[in-house]
Amino acid sequence: YAFGSTLKKNVATSAFGEVVKAVKGVVPGATGVSGVCNILYAVTNPQTWDVVAALLFISCTLFVMKGKAYLPKSLPPGSEVVIATAAATVFSVFYGYEGGVVGEIPTLDGDAGISLGPIKIPVEVMDIKGLLNVPIAERCFGGSMVKLFITAAIFSAINFLSIVGIASGFESDNNVSWLAPRELIAQGVSNIAAGAVGSAPVSGSMSRSLVSRMTGATSKLACIITALLWIYMMPYMSVMSPTPKAALSAVIVSAVVKNVVMPKKLLALQGNDFIVGVGTAATTAITSPTLGFGAGMVMYILISIVAGKDSKKKVA
């Protein structure tokens, strides 16, 4: 699809739209069902695809996944990602691509920020009153700071589980060691800093981590370099404005498609663990990470109770 809005309109008038309405009627917080139905509709209705956007997506995906074998060995890891993105951007500029693009990137105030000697970080620390002003509590939680705190606590738990999943995956696949206390402290400090400057919460992302690995990241220094580039390259990032979103989505899909189609760790589970794992994954996809986490906990507790009763009967 050249534009996501077109896909949403098509889904809304199809049988998938009725499924979305039915699920949200039962579980209003089921935000994930829209995404799942969008994907199912797009996959099962190729006649509705925008030809140029589809060709861009497919060609970039194939090049990112298979292009490394045909590139010179002297090129650094991840060159296929840079080449695919650059080629798509050039195509967008010179051939008048009319599909969805990155668009205008916000500019920074050159005088704003914190000066650390010759280095200037474009962030501004909020005052205490600004930190205590939480309009989201009024918009989403009826003004209740208690509900906001509970939701934030659940988010923290889910975020940490995401970090555990990412770190354990890198440990088994790439022999990268990690420590749970260190990761927990790092996430806590990062979110305190994010709150102090009015940023969005800091969290872990499997897709971003896989993209980093695909582009050759092998150490924690990659995170620092990425952060510094985000800060200091913003004035020059307008060069990415015409980049097709189809090309960027191809990079993400290339990084995660194998784990989605064939989730080895999930399939390796057995018995009750497999049931809980599949149930949690399905609930998370259809509803939200928060509801999926809660459903997984409930399933685990119920199955553990039932299994405990069965074992006692056998012993008796």
XYZ file of N, CA and C in Angstrom, residues 28-283:
768
model
N -12.213 -3.518 25.038
C -11.943 -2.196 24.457
C -10.453 -1.884 24.310
N -9.630 -2.479 25.170
C -8.193 -2.204 25.114
C -7.434 -3.061 24.122
N -8.155 -3.812 23.279
C -7.496 -4.708 22.319
C -7.023 -3.918 21.102
N -5.952 -3.179 21.276
C -5.420 -2.358 20.186
C -4.701 -3.193 19.128
N -4.197 -4.347 19.513
C -3.417 -5.152 18.580
C -4.234 -5.816 17.499
N -5.529 -6.033 17.739
C -6.348 -6.737 16.759
C -6.425 -5.972 15.442
N -6.353 -4.651 15.497
C -6.381 -3.852 14.267
C -5.156 -4.149 13.407
N -3.987 -4.196 14.041
C -2.768 -4.494 13.298
C -2.774 -5.894 12.712
N -3.240 -6.855 13.495
C -3.305 -8.239 13.013
C -4.238 -8.346 11.815
N -5.405 -7.720 11.902
C -6.364 -7.769 10.796
C -5.849 -7.009 9.573
N -5.129 -5.917 9.797
C -4.530 -5.195 8.674
C -3.557 -6.089 7.912
N -2.730 -6.822 8.652
C -1.756 -7.716 8.020
C -2.467 -8.842 7.265
N -3.460 -9.455 7.902
C -4.183 -10.558 7.265
C -4.894 -10.092 5.999
N -5.494 -8.908 6.066
C -6.183 -8.383 4.881
C -5.183 -8.111 3.760
N -4.065 -7.486 4.087
C -3.068 -7.151 3.063
C -2.496 -8.403 2.412
N -2.222 -9.423 3.223
C -1.637 -10.656 2.684
C -2.630 -11.406 1.806
N -3.905 -11.389 2.169
C -4.911 -12.156 1.429
C -5.564 -11.375 0.290
N -5.189 -10.114 0.126
C -5.761 -9.303 -0.954
C -4.664 -8.583 -1.740
N -3.786 -9.331 -2.403
C -2.682 -8.694 -3.132
C -3.156 -7.799 -4.281
N -4.390 -8.000 -4.754
C -4.901 -7.174 -5.858
C -5.096 -5.723 -5.431
N -5.094 -5.465 -4.133
C -5.280 -4.091 -3.648
C -3.960 -3.365 -3.405
N -2.838 -4.054 -3.596
C -1.542 -3.435 -3.337
C -1.236 -2.335 -4.347
N -0.521 -1.324 -3.903
C 0.050 -0.338 -4.810
C 1.284 -0.972 -5.449
N 1.330 -1.005 -6.762
C 2.377 -1.749 -7.478
C 3.770 -1.238 -7.130
N 3.969 0.082 -7.183
C 5.302 0.642 -6.946
C 5.752 0.397 -5.512
N 4.853 0.651 -4.538
C 5.200 0.438 -3.126
C 5.494 -1.034 -2.859
N 4.704 -1.938 -3.463
C 4.922 -3.370 -3.274
C 6.258 -3.810 -3.857
N 6.580 -3.326 -5.052
C 7.851 -3.688 -5.676
C 9.033 -3.158 -4.861
N 8.889 -1.947 -4.328
C 9.945 -1.385 -3.471
C 10.155 -2.252 -2.244
N 9.058 -2.611 -1.605
C 9.135 -3.424 -0.380
C 9.755 -4.788 -0.668
N 9.276 -5.463 -1.696
C 9.765 -6.811 -2.001
C 11.228 -6.785 -2.420
N 11.590 -5.846 -3.292
C 12.978 -5.781 -3.766
C 13.944 -5.430 -2.637
N 13.552 -4.488 -1.774
C 14.425 -4.113 -0.652
C 14.550 -5.270 0.346
N 13.444 -5.966 0.597
C 13.484 -7.104 1.519
C 14.411 -8.194 1.002
N 14.277 -8.540 -0.276
C 15.126 -9.578 -0.869
C 16.593 -9.164 -0.866
N 16.859 -7.897 -1.159
C 18.252 -7.435 -1.208
C 18.885 -7.437 0.174
N 18.110 -6.983 1.177
C 18.657 -6.948 2.534
C 18.922 -8.359 3.057
N 18.042 -9.300 2.717
C 18.175 -10.660 3.226
C 19.198 -11.491 2.445
N 19.319 -11.234 1.133
C 20.182 -12.066 0.292
C 21.366 -11.318 -0.320
N 21.334 -9.976 -0.263
C 22.343 -9.195 -0.966
C 23.751 -9.336 -0.418
N 23.876 -9.661 0.868
C 25.196 -9.760 1.491
C 26.084 -10.761 0.773
N 25.496 -11.832 0.257
C 26.282 -12.881 -0.405
C 26.877 -12.410 -1.723
N 26.330 -11.333 -2.292
C 26.789 -10.866 -3.601
C 27.615 -9.592 -3.518
N 27.733 -9.032 -2.330
C 28.516 -7.816 -2.159
C 29.978 -8.147 -1.868
N 30.890 -7.236 -2.173
C 32.311 -7.480 -1.869
C 32.522 -7.733 -0.383
N 33.376 -8.672 -0.066
C 33.636 -9.026 1.335
C 34.279 -7.882 2.109
N 34.874 -6.925 1.379
C 35.550 -5.804 2.048
C 34.579 -4.803 2.652
N 33.316 -4.837 2.223
C 32.331 -3.907 2.765
C 31.983 -4.288 4.199
N 31.719 -3.307 5.053
C 31.382 -3.596 6.458
C 30.017 -4.259 6.571
N 29.757 -4.960 7.683
C 28.448 -5.577 7.895
C 27.331 -4.536 7.862
N 26.223 -4.902 7.300
C 25.090 -3.986 7.229
C 25.085 -3.100 6.001
N 26.069 -3.267 5.120
C 26.119 -2.434 3.915
C 24.888 -2.618 3.048
N 24.324 -3.842 3.078
C 23.135 -4.095 2.265
C 21.955 -3.234 2.718
N 21.887 -2.926 4.016
C 20.811 -2.071 4.532
C 20.990 -0.636 4.029
N 22.212 -0.144 4.107
C 22.500 1.221 3.656
C 22.250 1.358 2.163
N 22.688 0.368 1.388
C 22.526 0.425 -0.066
C 21.048 0.398 -0.444
N 20.284 -0.496 0.183
C 18.854 -0.596 -0.139
C 18.121 0.695 0.208
N 18.408 1.257 1.374
C 17.742 2.496 1.799
C 18.130 3.662 0.907
N 19.427 3.760 0.583
C 19.906 4.851 -0.273
C 19.309 4.744 -1.671
N 19.258 3.532 -2.216
C 18.704 3.348 -3.556
C 17.226 3.715 -3.587
N 16.490 3.328 -2.539
C 15.065 3.662 -2.481
C 14.865 5.172 -2.370
N 15.735 5.846 -1.627
C 15.634 7.300 -1.485
C 15.914 7.997 -2.811
N 16.945 7.551 -3.513
C 17.271 8.121 -4.828
C 16.112 7.915 -5.798
N 15.539 6.719 -5.784
C 14.379 6.436 -6.640
C 13.233 7.382 -6.319
N 12.980 7.601 -5.021
C 11.894 8.477 -4.594
C 12.093 9.906 -5.091
N 13.341 10.380 -5.050
C 13.639 11.767 -5.431
C 13.521 11.964 -6.937
N 14.125 11.067 -7.710
C 14.252 11.293 -9.152
C 13.086 10.747 -9.974
N 12.273 9.893 -9.376
C 11.155 9.326 -10.130
C 9.796 9.719 -9.560
N 9.796 10.690 -8.641
C 8.539 11.229 -8.138
C 7.655 10.211 -7.442
N 8.244 9.441 -6.533
C 7.481 8.433 -5.796
C 6.369 9.110 -5.007
N 5.140 8.623 -5.169
C 3.975 9.265 -4.563
C 3.454 8.530 -3.340
N 4.132 7.472 -2.920
C 3.688 6.728 -1.745
C 4.121 7.379 -0.448
N 3.920 6.668 0.650
C 4.293 7.199 1.959
C 5.797 7.323 2.121
N 6.251 8.465 2.602
C 7.672 8.717 2.838
C 7.873 9.190 4.278
N 9.130 9.304 4.676
C 9.438 9.746 6.037
C 8.836 11.116 6.316
N 8.948 12.018 5.352
C 8.362 13.348 5.506
C 9.284 14.319 6.237
N 8.724 15.458 6.561
C 9.514 16.520 7.195
C 9.991 16.098 8.581
N 11.262 16.321 8.822
C 11.862 15.994 10.114
C 11.984 17.279 10.930
N 11.485 17.305 12.170
C 11.522 18.535 12.981
C 12.942 19.076 13.139
N 13.056 20.384 13.097
C 14.352 21.028 13.287
C 14.588 21.326 14.756
N 15.836 21.516 15.114
C 16.203 21.802 16.495
C 16.541 23.276 16.665
N 16.255 23.775 17.847
C 16.640 25.139 18.196
C 18.123 25.149 18.520
N 18.893 25.868 17.712
C 20.334 25.875 17.894
C 20.787 26.459 19.220
N 19.954 27.296 19.844
C 20.331 27.927 21.107
C 19.862 27.138 22.326
N 19.015 26.110 22.117
C 18.479 25.347 23.239
C 19.393 24.174 23.561
N 19.381 23.773 24.823
C 20.157 22.604 25.202
C 21.083 22.857 26.371
N 21.853 21.825 26.689
C 22.797 21.884 27.799
C 24.210 21.875 27.233
N 25.017 22.840 27.640
C 26.399 22.920 27.148
C 27.332 22.223 28.118
N 28.093 21.287 27.603
C 29.117 20.581 28.375
C 30.462 20.853 27.718
N 30.996 22.055 27.995
C 32.231 22.459 27.330
C 31.964 22.692 25.853
N 32.740 22.067 24.986
C 32.526 22.259 23.547
C 31.343 21.469 22.996
N 30.794 20.575 23.815
C 29.695 19.728 23.373
C 28.368 20.300 23.869
N 27.387 20.345 22.977
C 26.071 20.844 23.341
C 25.039 19.763 23.085
N 24.319 19.382 24.132
C 23.279 18.361 24.023
C 21.933 19.063 23.914
N 21.183 18.840 22.818
C 19.927 19.572 22.587
C 18.752 19.067 23.411
N 18.883 19.118 24.730
C 17.785 18.767 25.623
C 17.678 19.839 26.692
N 16.523 19.943 27.277
C 16.293 20.936 28.324
C 15.685 20.247 29.539
N 16.340 20.384 30.686
C 15.849 19.760 31.907
C 14.630 20.516 32.406
N 13.550 19.773 32.690
C 12.316 20.392 33.149
C 12.406 20.758 34.629
N 11.653 21.770 35.028
C 11.624 22.130 36.439
C 10.662 21.199 37.188
N 10.634 21.314 38.499
C 9.814 20.422 39.320
C 8.334 20.535 38.972
N 7.865 21.749 38.739
C 6.455 21.930 38.394
C 6.126 21.233 37.082
N 7.056 21.312 36.140
C 6.832 20.658 34.865
C 6.776 19.144 35.002
N 7.612 18.609 35.899
C 7.622 17.165 36.109
C 6.336 16.682 36.767
N 5.755 17.502 37.638
C 4.545 17.113 38.352
C 3.283 17.343 37.536
N 3.416 18.083 36.432
C 2.265 18.321 35.567
C 2.123 17.121 34.623
N 1.137 16.281 34.880
C 0.979 15.044 34.109
C -0.385 15.063 33.419
N -0.494 15.734 32.257
C -1.804 15.825 31.587
C -2.340 14.474 31.134
N -1.454 13.493 30.914
C -1.929 12.181 30.459
C -2.812 11.512 31.511
N -2.587 11.848 32.794
C -3.424 11.284 33.854
C -4.868 11.756 33.701
N -5.045 12.997 33.300
C -6.391 13.538 33.114
C -7.020 13.015 31.826
N -6.202 12.850 30.764
C -6.739 12.424 29.476
C -7.098 10.942 29.460
N -6.289 10.125 30.123
C -6.445 8.671 29.984
C -6.855 7.939 31.262
N -6.706 8.563 32.410
C -6.947 7.848 33.661
C -7.921 8.579 34.577
N -8.734 9.454 34.009
C -9.724 10.162 34.804
C -9.119 11.011 35.901
N -7.887 11.464 35.710
C -7.222 12.286 36.711
C -6.633 11.512 37.864
N -6.693 10.183 37.792
C -6.198 9.351 38.899
C -4.714 9.052 38.739
N -3.907 9.559 39.654
C -2.481 9.271 39.645
C -2.220 7.824 40.061
N -3.152 7.245 40.827
C -3.007 5.849 41.252
C -3.073 4.924 40.044
N -4.088 5.147 39.182
C -4.218 4.338 37.970
C -3.003 4.528 37.063
N -2.522 5.761 36.984
C -1.337 6.033 36.172
C -0.131 5.283 36.714
N 0.019 5.259 38.034
C 1.141 4.570 38.660
C 1.061 3.068 38.407
N -0.154 2.509 38.517
C -0.319 1.065 38.289
C 0.034 0.714 36.846
N -0.452 1.517 35.893
C -0.156 1.276 34.484
C 1.338 1.394 34.211
N 1.965 2.403 34.822
C 3.407 2.580 34.634
C 4.183 1.401 35.208
N 3.721 0.884 36.342
C 4.385 -0.270 36.954
C 4.270 -1.505 36.062
N 3.077 -1.693 35.461
C 2.889 -2.825 34.544
C 3.765 -2.656 33.317
N 3.843 -1.422 32.812
C 4.716 -1.153 31.668
C 6.166 -1.497 31.998
N 6.589 -1.147 33.202
C 7.969 -1.443 33.611
C 8.227 -2.947 33.622
N 7.241 -3.694 34.138
C 7.398 -5.150 34.188
C 7.471 -5.744 32.789
N 6.577 -5.281 31.905
C 6.572 -5.791 30.526
C 7.849 -5.396 29.805
N 8.282 -4.163 30.035
C 9.515 -3.696 29.405
C 10.704 -4.542 29.846
N 10.750 -4.871 31.124
C 11.870 -5.670 31.611
C 11.820 -7.084 31.038
N 10.610 -7.635 30.886
C 10.487 -8.942 30.252
C 10.983 -8.889 28.809
N 10.701 -7.772 28.134
C 11.195 -7.601 26.771
C 12.714 -7.577 26.749
N 13.308 -6.865 27.720
C 14.763 -6.805 27.815
C 15.341 -8.195 28.065
N 14.697 -8.960 28.947
C 15.158 -10.319 29.244
C 15.123 -11.175 27.986
N 14.031 -11.069 27.223
C 13.920 -11.839 25.994
C 14.990 -11.475 24.982
N 15.241 -10.182 24.830
C 16.264 -9.729 23.883
C 17.650 -10.189 24.321
N 17.956 -9.946 25.601
C 19.293 -10.273 26.114
C 19.558 -11.777 26.082
N 18.564 -12.576 26.477
C 18.767 -14.025 26.471
C 18.930 -14.554 25.055
N 18.216 -13.936 24.102
C 18.362 -14.341 22.713
C 19.750 -14.059 22.182
N 20.286 -12.879 22.514
C 21.631 -12.535 22.067
C 22.678 -13.400 22.775
N 22.375 -13.794 24.011
C 23.319 -14.640 24.734
C 23.420 -16.018 24.086
N 22.275 -16.587 23.708
C 22.284 -17.931 23.127
C 22.776 -17.930 21.679
N 22.457 -16.863 20.936
C 22.809 -16.831 19.513
C 24.182 -16.238 19.249
N 24.587 -15.260 20.080
C 25.846 -14.552 19.815
C 26.825 -14.581 20.975
N 26.478 -15.325 22.031
C 27.368 -15.453 23.190
C 27.676 -14.108 23.847
N 26.653 -13.234 23.899
C 26.783 -11.929 24.552
C 26.224 -12.060 25.970
N 27.081 -11.977 26.956
C 26.641 -12.155 28.344
C 25.852 -10.938 28.833
N 24.995 -11.159 29.815
C 24.212 -10.060 30.376
C 23.858 -10.375 31.816
N 23.491 -9.335 32.576
C 23.106 -9.474 33.979
C 21.779 -8.763 34.193
N 20.812 -9.450 34.786
C 19.487 -8.875 35.006
C 19.544 -7.605 35.872
N 20.286 -7.594 37.007
C 20.334 -6.366 37.816
C 20.892 -5.178 37.040
N 21.924 -5.423 36.234
C 22.511 -4.333 35.451
C 21.505 -3.761 34.460
N 20.770 -4.643 33.778
C 19.787 -4.184 32.800
C 18.649 -3.429 33.484
N 18.239 -3.900 34.647
C 17.152 -3.248 35.376
C 17.570 -1.852 35.828
N 18.790 -1.728 36.347
C 19.299 -0.420 36.773
C 19.418 0.518 35.576
N 19.920 0.000 34.460
C 20.088 0.823 33.258
C 18.748 1.354 32.767
N 17.717 0.494 32.762
C 16.401 0.937 32.332
C 15.824 1.976 33.296
N 16.044 1.766 34.594
C 15.550 2.723 35.574
C 16.193 4.089 35.429
N 17.506 4.114 35.311
C 18.230 5.382 35.151
C 17.813 6.077 33.856
N 17.652 5.294 32.780
C 17.276 5.859 31.489
C 15.897 6.507 31.554
N 14.972 5.861 32.245
C 13.625 6.415 32.324
C 13.559 7.625 33.254
N 14.389 7.648 34.283
C 14.468 8.848 35.125
C 14.966 10.026 34.299
N 16.009 9.783 33.495
C 16.544 10.836 32.627
C 15.506 11.262 31.589
N 14.751 10.284 31.038
C 13.723 10.608 30.047
C 12.642 11.489 30.662
N 12.223 11.156 31.890
C 11.214 11.969 32.554
C 11.709 13.371 32.859
N 12.990 13.495 33.192
C 13.550 14.802 33.552
C 13.587 15.758 32.374
N 13.641 15.224 31.148
C 13.700 16.098 29.963
C 12.410 16.034 29.147
N 11.384 15.352 29.678
C 10.100 15.315 28.984
C 10.057 14.374 27.803
N 10.896 13.356 27.804
C 10.933 12.409 26.695
C 9.929 11.282 26.910
N 9.730 10.473 25.869
C 8.914 9.270 25.999
C 9.680 8.247 26.831
N 8.993 7.275 27.435
C 9.689 6.249 28.226
C 10.691 5.472 27.381
N 11.757 5.052 28.009
C 12.782 4.253 27.342
C 12.429 2.780 27.508
N 12.509 2.031 26.435
C 12.172 0.615 26.505
C 13.067 -0.179 25.567
N 12.975 -1.490 25.681
C 13.718 -2.359 24.784
C 12.880 -2.699 23.568
N 13.531 -2.958 22.457
C 12.828 -3.286 21.223
C 13.532 -4.437 20.533
N 12.814 -5.541 20.369
C 13.390 -6.684 19.682
C 13.726 -6.351 18.235
N 12.828 -5.621 17.548
C 13.070 -5.309 16.137
C 14.302 -4.426 15.974
N 14.439 -3.391 16.823
C 15.609 -2.517 16.717
C 16.884 -3.278 17.052
N 16.800 -4.172 18.037
C 17.970 -4.956 18.412
C 18.399 -5.882 17.281
N 17.419 -6.501 16.615
C 17.735 -7.394 15.504
C 18.295 -6.626 14.313
N 17.761 -5.422 14.081
C 18.299 -4.592 13.000
C 19.746 -4.200 13.315
N 20.021 -3.864 14.584
C 21.393 -3.519 14.975
C 22.331 -4.697 14.747
N 21.870 -5.892 15.130
C 22.703 -7.075 14.911
C 22.918 -7.331 13.423
N 21.869 -7.122 12.634
C 21.965 -7.347 11.199
C 22.948 -6.378 10.543
N 23.043 -5.165 11.105
C 23.953 -4.174 10.542
C 25.360 -4.264 11.119
N 25.632 -5.286 11.920
C 26.996 -5.545 12.361
C 27.348 -5.106 13.756
N 26.360 -4.666 14.562
C 26.663 -4.255 15.939
C 27.099 -5.469 16.759
N 28.215 -5.324 17.467
C 28.745 -6.438 18.258
C 29.029 -6.061 19.699
N 28.820 -4.814 20.078
C 29.115 -4.400 21.447
C 28.125 -3.337 21.888
N 28.200 -3.010 23.179
C 27.315 -1.987 23.741
C 27.657 -0.596 23.233
N 28.843 -0.443 22.637
C 29.226 0.840 22.072
C 28.280 1.255 20.954
N 27.639 0.276 20.319
C 26.699 0.578 19.238
C 25.565 1.462 19.736
N 25.079 1.213 20.968
C 23.994 2.025 21.534
C 24.436 3.469 21.730
N 25.663 3.640 22.216
C 26.175 4.993 22.457
C 26.327 5.746 21.144
N 26.872 5.075 20.140
C 27.059 5.707 18.835
C 25.711 6.074 18.221
N 24.734 5.173 18.352
C 23.401 5.455 17.823
C 22.801 6.687 18.488
N 22.931 6.768 19.812
C 22.385 7.914 20.544
C 23.063 9.218 20.115
N 24.373 9.190 19.999
C 25.103 10.400 19.599
C 24.740 10.829 18.173
N 24.568 9.855 17.297
C 24.179 10.187 15.925
C 22.783 10.807 15.885
N 21.872 10.263 16.707
C 20.533 10.837 16.773
C 20.601 12.302 17.209
N 21.480 12.586 18.164
C 21.564 13.946 18.706
C 22.205 14.907 17.718
N 23.330 14.508 17.155
C 24.133 15.455 16.373
C 23.869 15.431 14.872
N 23.160 14.421 14.382
C 22.870 14.376 12.948
C 21.482 14.910 12.604
N 20.713 15.300 13.614
C 19.366 15.803 13.351
C 19.336 16.961 12.348
N 20.253 17.932 12.413
C 20.195 19.036 11.438
C 20.385 18.579 10.001
N 20.931 17.392 9.805
C 21.232 16.919 8.453
C 20.312 15.781 8.005
N 19.343 15.425 8.848
C 18.516 14.269 8.556
C 17.408 14.553 7.546
N 17.304 15.790 7.086
C 16.300 16.096 6.069
C 16.566 15.327 4.783
N 17.798 14.834 4.635
C 18.126 14.025 3.461
C 17.298 12.737 3.428
N 16.779 12.332 4.615
C 15.972 11.118 4.701
C 14.486 11.384 4.482
N 14.092 12.632 4.341
C 12.668 12.968 4.201
C 11.986 12.243 3.048
N 12.641 12.108 1.866
C 11.959 11.420 0.761
C 12.089 9.901 0.796
N 12.704 9.337 1.832
C 12.878 7.887 1.901
C 11.528 7.184 2.004
N 11.219 6.257 1.113
C 9.932 5.544 1.173
C 9.815 4.704 2.441
N 8.642 4.759 3.055
C 8.410 3.927 4.236
C 8.430 2.448 3.879
N 8.135 2.138 2.617
C 8.175 0.741 2.176
C 9.579 0.173 2.310
N 10.592 0.999 2.050
C 11.983 0.543 2.169
C 12.369 0.352 3.628
N 11.943 1.268 4.491
C 12.270 1.153 5.912
C 11.570 -0.053 6.536
N 10.319 -0.276 6.156
C 9.608 -1.438 6.689
C 10.240 -2.729 6.194
N 10.827 -2.703 4.997
C 11.505 -3.885 4.466
C 12.708 -4.258 5.332
N 13.417 -3.244 5.837
C 14.567 -3.500 6.701
C 14.128 -4.186 7.988
N 13.047 -3.684 8.583
C 12.543 -4.268 9.834
C 12.036 -5.690 9.602
N 11.277 -5.877 8.529
C 10.747 -7.208 8.220
C 11.888 -8.193 7.987
N 12.932 -7.758 7.300
C 14.077 -8.633 7.036
C 14.723 -9.107 8.331
N 14.693 -8.245 9.347
C 15.345 -8.581 10.605
C 14.512 -9.512 11.476
N 13.180 -9.412 11.377
C 12.331 -10.145 12.325
C 11.540 -11.292 11.711
N 11.482 -11.372 10.387
C 10.572 -12.331 9.751
C 10.881 -13.773 10.132
N 12.149 -14.131 10.261
C 12.491 -15.510 10.593
C 11.982 -15.887 11.980
N 12.122 -14.969 12.939
C 11.667 -15.249 14.306
C 10.148 -15.250 14.416
N 9.480 -14.532 13.516
C 8.016 -14.502 13.539
C 7.443 -15.751 12.886
N 7.976 -16.104 11.725
C 7.473 -17.273 11.001
C 7.839 -18.570 11.717
N 9.054 -18.618 12.261
C 9.516 -19.827 12.928
C 10.131 -19.467 14.287
N 9.283 -19.196 15.293
C 9.801 -18.829 16.625
C 10.386 -20.048 17.342
N 11.666 -20.289 17.155
C 12.295 -21.509 17.650
C 12.159 -21.667 19.162
N 12.359 -20.587 19.893
C 12.302 -20.690 21.361
C 10.897 -21.026 21.834
N 9.892 -20.469 21.161
C 8.511 -20.765 21.540
C 8.167 -22.213 21.196
N 8.583 -22.647 20.018
C 8.285 -24.010 19.582
C 9.061 -25.052 20.382
N 10.154 -24.612 21.020
C 10.955 -25.545 21.815
C 10.313 -25.851 23.169
N 9.340 -25.028 23.580
C 8.658 -25.260 24.847
C 7.815 -26.533 24.766
N 7.592 -27.136 25.905
C 6.827 -28.375 25.942
C 5.757 -28.323 27.027
N 4.695 -29.110 26.810
C 3.657 -29.248 27.822
C 2.981 -27.941 28.185
N 2.842 -27.710 29.488
C 2.158 -26.518 29.980
C 2.873 -25.235 29.588
N 4.198 -25.282 29.525
C 4.949 -24.094 29.131
C 4.596 -23.675 27.703
N 4.404 -24.654 26.830
C 4.033 -24.355 25.442
C 2.652 -23.707 25.387
N 1.720 -24.230 26.177
C 0.367 -23.671 26.200
C 0.390 -22.220 26.682
N 1.116 -21.970 27.772
C 1.211 -20.607 28.307
C 1.911 -19.686 27.311
N 2.978 -20.181 26.698
C 3.726 -19.362 25.751
C 2.898 -18.966 24.547
N 2.225 -19.932 23.937
C 1.392 -19.648 22.767
C 0.209 -18.758 23.150
N -0.411 -19.052 24.294
C -1.543 -18.242 24.747
C -1.148 -16.797 25.013
N 0.015 -16.612 25.641
C 0.498 -15.255 25.922
C 0.815 -14.514 24.630
N 1.478 -15.203 23.700
C 1.840 -14.574 22.424
C 0.596 -14.168 21.646
N -0.386 -15.054 21.578
C -1.608 -14.759 20.828
C -2.391 -13.613 21.470
N -2.493 -13.643 22.797
C -3.223 -12.580 23.494
C -2.521 -11.238 23.337
